[in-house]
CSV table of C-alpha atoms and ligand atoms in Angstrom, one decimal:
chain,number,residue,atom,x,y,z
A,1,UNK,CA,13.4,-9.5,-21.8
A,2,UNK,CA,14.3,-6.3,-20.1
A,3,UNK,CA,17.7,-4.6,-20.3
A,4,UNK,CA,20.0,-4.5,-17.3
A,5,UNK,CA,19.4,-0.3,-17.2
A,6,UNK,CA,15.4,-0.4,-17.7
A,7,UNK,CA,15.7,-3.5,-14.7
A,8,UNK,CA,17.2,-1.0,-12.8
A,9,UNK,CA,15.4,1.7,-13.2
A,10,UNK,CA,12.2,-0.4,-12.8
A,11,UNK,CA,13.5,-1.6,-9.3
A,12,UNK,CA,14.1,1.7,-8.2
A,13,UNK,CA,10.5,2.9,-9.3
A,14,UNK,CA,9.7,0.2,-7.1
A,15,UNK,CA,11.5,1.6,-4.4
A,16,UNK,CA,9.6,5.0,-5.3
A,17,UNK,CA,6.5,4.0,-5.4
A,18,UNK,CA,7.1,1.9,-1.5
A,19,UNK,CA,8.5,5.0,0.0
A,20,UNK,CA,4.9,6.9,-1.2
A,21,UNK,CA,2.8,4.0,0.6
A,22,UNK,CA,5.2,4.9,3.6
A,23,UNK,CA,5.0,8.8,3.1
A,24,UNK,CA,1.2,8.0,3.4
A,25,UNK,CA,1.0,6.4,6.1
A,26,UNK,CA,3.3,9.0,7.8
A,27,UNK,CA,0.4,11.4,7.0
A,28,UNK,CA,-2.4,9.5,8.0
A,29,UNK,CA,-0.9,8.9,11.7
A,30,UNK,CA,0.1,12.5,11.5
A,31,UNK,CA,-3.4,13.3,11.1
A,32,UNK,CA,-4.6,10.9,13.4
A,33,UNK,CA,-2.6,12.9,16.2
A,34,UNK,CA,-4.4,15.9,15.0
A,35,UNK,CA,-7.6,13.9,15.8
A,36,UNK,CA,-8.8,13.8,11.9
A,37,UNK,CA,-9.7,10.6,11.1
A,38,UNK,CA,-10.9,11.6,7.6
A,39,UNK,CA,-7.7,13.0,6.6
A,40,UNK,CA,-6.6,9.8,8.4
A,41,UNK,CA,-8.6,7.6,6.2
A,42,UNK,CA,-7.6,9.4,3.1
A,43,UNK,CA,-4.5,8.9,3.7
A,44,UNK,CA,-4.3,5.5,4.3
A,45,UNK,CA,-6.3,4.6,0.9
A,46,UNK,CA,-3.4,6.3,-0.9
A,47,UNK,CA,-0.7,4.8,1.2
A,48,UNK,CA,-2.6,1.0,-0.2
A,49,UNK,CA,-3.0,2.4,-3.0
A,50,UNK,CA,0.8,2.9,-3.7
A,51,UNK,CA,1.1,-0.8,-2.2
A,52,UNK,CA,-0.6,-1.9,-5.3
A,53,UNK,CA,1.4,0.8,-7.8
A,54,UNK,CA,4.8,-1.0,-6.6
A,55,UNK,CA,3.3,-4.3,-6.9
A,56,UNK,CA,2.5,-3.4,-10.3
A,57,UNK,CA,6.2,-3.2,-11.1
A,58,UNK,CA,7.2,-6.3,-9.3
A,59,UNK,CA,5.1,-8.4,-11.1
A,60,UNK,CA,5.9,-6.7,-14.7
A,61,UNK,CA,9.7,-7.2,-14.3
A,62,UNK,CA,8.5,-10.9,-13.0
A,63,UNK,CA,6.8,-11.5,-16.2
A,64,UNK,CA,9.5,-9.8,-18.4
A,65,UNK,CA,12.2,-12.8,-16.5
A,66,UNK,CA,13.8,-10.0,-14.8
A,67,UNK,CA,15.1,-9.7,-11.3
A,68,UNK,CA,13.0,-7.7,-8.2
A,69,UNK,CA,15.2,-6.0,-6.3
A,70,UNK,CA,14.1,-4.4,-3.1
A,71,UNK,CA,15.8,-1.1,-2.2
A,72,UNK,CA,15.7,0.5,1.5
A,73,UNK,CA,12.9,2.5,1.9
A,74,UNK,CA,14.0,6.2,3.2
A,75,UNK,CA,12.5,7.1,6.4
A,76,UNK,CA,9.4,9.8,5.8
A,77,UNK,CA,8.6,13.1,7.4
A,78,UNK,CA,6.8,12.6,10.6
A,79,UNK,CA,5.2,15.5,11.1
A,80,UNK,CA,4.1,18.6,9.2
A,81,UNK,CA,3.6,22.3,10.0
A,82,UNK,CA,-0.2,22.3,9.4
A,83,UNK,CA,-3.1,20.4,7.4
A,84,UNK,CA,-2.0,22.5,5.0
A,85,UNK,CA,1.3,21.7,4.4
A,86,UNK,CA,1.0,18.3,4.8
A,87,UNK,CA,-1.4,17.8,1.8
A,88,UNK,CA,0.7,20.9,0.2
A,89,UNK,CA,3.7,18.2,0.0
A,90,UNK,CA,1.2,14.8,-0.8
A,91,UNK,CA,0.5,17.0,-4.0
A,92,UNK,CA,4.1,17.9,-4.5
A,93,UNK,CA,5.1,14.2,-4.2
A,94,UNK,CA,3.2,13.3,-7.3
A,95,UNK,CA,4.1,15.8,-9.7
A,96,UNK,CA,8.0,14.3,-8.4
A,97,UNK,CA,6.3,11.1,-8.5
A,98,UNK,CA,4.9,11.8,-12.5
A,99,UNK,CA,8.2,13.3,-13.2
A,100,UNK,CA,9.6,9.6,-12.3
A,101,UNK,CA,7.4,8.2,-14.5
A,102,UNK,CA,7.9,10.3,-17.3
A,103,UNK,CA,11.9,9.1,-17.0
A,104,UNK,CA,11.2,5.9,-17.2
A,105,UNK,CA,8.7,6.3,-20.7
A,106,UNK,CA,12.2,8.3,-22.1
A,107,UNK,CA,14.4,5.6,-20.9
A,108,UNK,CA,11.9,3.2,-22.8
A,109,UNK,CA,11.9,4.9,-25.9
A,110,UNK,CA,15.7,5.3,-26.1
A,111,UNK,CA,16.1,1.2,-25.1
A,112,UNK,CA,13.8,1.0,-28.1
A,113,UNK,CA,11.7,-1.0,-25.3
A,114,UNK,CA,8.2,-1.2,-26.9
A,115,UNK,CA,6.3,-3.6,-23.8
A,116,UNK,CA,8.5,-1.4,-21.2
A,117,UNK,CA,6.9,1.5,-22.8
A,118,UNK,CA,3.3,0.0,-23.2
A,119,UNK,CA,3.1,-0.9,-20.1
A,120,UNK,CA,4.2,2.4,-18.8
A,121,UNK,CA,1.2,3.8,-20.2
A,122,UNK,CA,-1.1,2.8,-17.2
A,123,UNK,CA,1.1,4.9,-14.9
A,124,UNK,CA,0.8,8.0,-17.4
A,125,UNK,CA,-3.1,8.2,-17.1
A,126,UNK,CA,-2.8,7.1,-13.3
A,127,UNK,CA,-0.7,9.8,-12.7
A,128,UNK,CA,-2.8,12.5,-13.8
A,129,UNK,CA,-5.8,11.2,-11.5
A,130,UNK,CA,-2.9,11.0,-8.7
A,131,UNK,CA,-2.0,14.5,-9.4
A,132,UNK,CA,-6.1,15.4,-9.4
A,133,UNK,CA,-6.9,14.0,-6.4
A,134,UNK,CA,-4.4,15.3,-4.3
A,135,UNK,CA,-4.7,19.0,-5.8
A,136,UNK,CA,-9.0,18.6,-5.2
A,137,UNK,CA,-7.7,17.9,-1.8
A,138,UNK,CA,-5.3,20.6,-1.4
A,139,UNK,CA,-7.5,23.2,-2.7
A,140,UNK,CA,-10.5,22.1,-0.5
A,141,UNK,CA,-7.9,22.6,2.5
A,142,UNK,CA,-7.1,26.1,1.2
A,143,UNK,CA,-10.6,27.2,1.3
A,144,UNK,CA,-11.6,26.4,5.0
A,145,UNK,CA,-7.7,26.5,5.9
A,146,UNK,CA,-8.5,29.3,9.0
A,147,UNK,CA,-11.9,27.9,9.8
A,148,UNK,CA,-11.7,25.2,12.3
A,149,UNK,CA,-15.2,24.1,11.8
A,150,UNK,CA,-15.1,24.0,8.1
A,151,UNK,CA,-11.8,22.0,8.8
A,152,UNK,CA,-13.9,19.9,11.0
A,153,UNK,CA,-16.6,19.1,8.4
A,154,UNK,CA,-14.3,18.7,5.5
A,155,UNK,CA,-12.9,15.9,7.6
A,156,UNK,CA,-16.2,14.1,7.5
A,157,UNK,CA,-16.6,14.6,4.0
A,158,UNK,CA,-12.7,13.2,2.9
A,159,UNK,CA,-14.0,10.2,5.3
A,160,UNK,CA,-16.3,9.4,2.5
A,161,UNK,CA,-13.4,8.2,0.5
A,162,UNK,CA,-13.7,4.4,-1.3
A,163,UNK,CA,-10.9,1.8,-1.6
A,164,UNK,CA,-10.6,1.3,-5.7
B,201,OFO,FE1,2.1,5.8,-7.2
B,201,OFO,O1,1.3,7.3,-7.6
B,201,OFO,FE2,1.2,8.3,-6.1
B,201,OFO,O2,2.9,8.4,-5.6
């Protein structure tokens, strides 16, 4: 049984964690505009891959007889100044994103909410990959940043990335 603020707070992780599958997608048609379908691609896996995060929360406040709520989803940037911002502020998103998660373990241990705070645990390790992957990214970027051909080959290689 989940109390009313952990529900809450819960929901609006929920809410969080749909408006990073959005802010994905945003990326990935930005880059298809650019004409880099690898970035694209990338992009895309982490927008489905957020899909599945939020799911994750609607079906734990499911099991725990709580109540889903579904909050509006704020509208995402649409475009960035470069590559390099763009992936600048996907890697800035989940240290926010860990910071979030990291409020709901605290709010967890004050509720004294052992299962709330178990099953936070998943998120903890996810969010250090999350944080990993995007800074491997962003400091690939940085390296061929001014060299459009490197730019152009390190699209083809982020193409290479698997659905989990
Ligand atoms: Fe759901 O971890 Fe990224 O945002």
């Amino acid at each position: 049984m989940l109390e009313r603020e952990m529900e809450d707070a819960l929901n609006k992780q929920i809410n969080e964690e749909l408006y990073s599958a959005y802010l994905y997608l945003s990326m990935s048609a930005y880059f298809e505009s650019l004409g880099l379908s690898g970035f694209a691609k990338w992009m895309k896996i982490q927008s489905k891959e957020e899909l599945k995060h939020a799911m994750k929360f609607f079906d734990y406040i499911v099991l725990q007889n709580g109540t889903v709520k579904l909050l509006p989803i704020k509208e995402p940037v649409h475009s960035w100044d470069s590559v390099l911002r763009a992936v600048e502020s996907a890697y800035q998103h989940e240290v926010y994103i860990t910071s979030k998660i990291y409020e709901l373990v605290d709010l967890s241990q004050k509720l004294g909410d052992k299962a709330t705070e178990n099953f936070l645990q998943w998120f903890v390790e996810e969010q250090v990959e999350e944080e990993k992957n995007s800074y491997d990214l962003l400091n690939k970027v940085k390296m061929v940043e001014k060299n459009v051909a490197a730019l152009i080959q390190l699209d083809s290689i982020v193409s290479n990335r698997k659905e989990d």
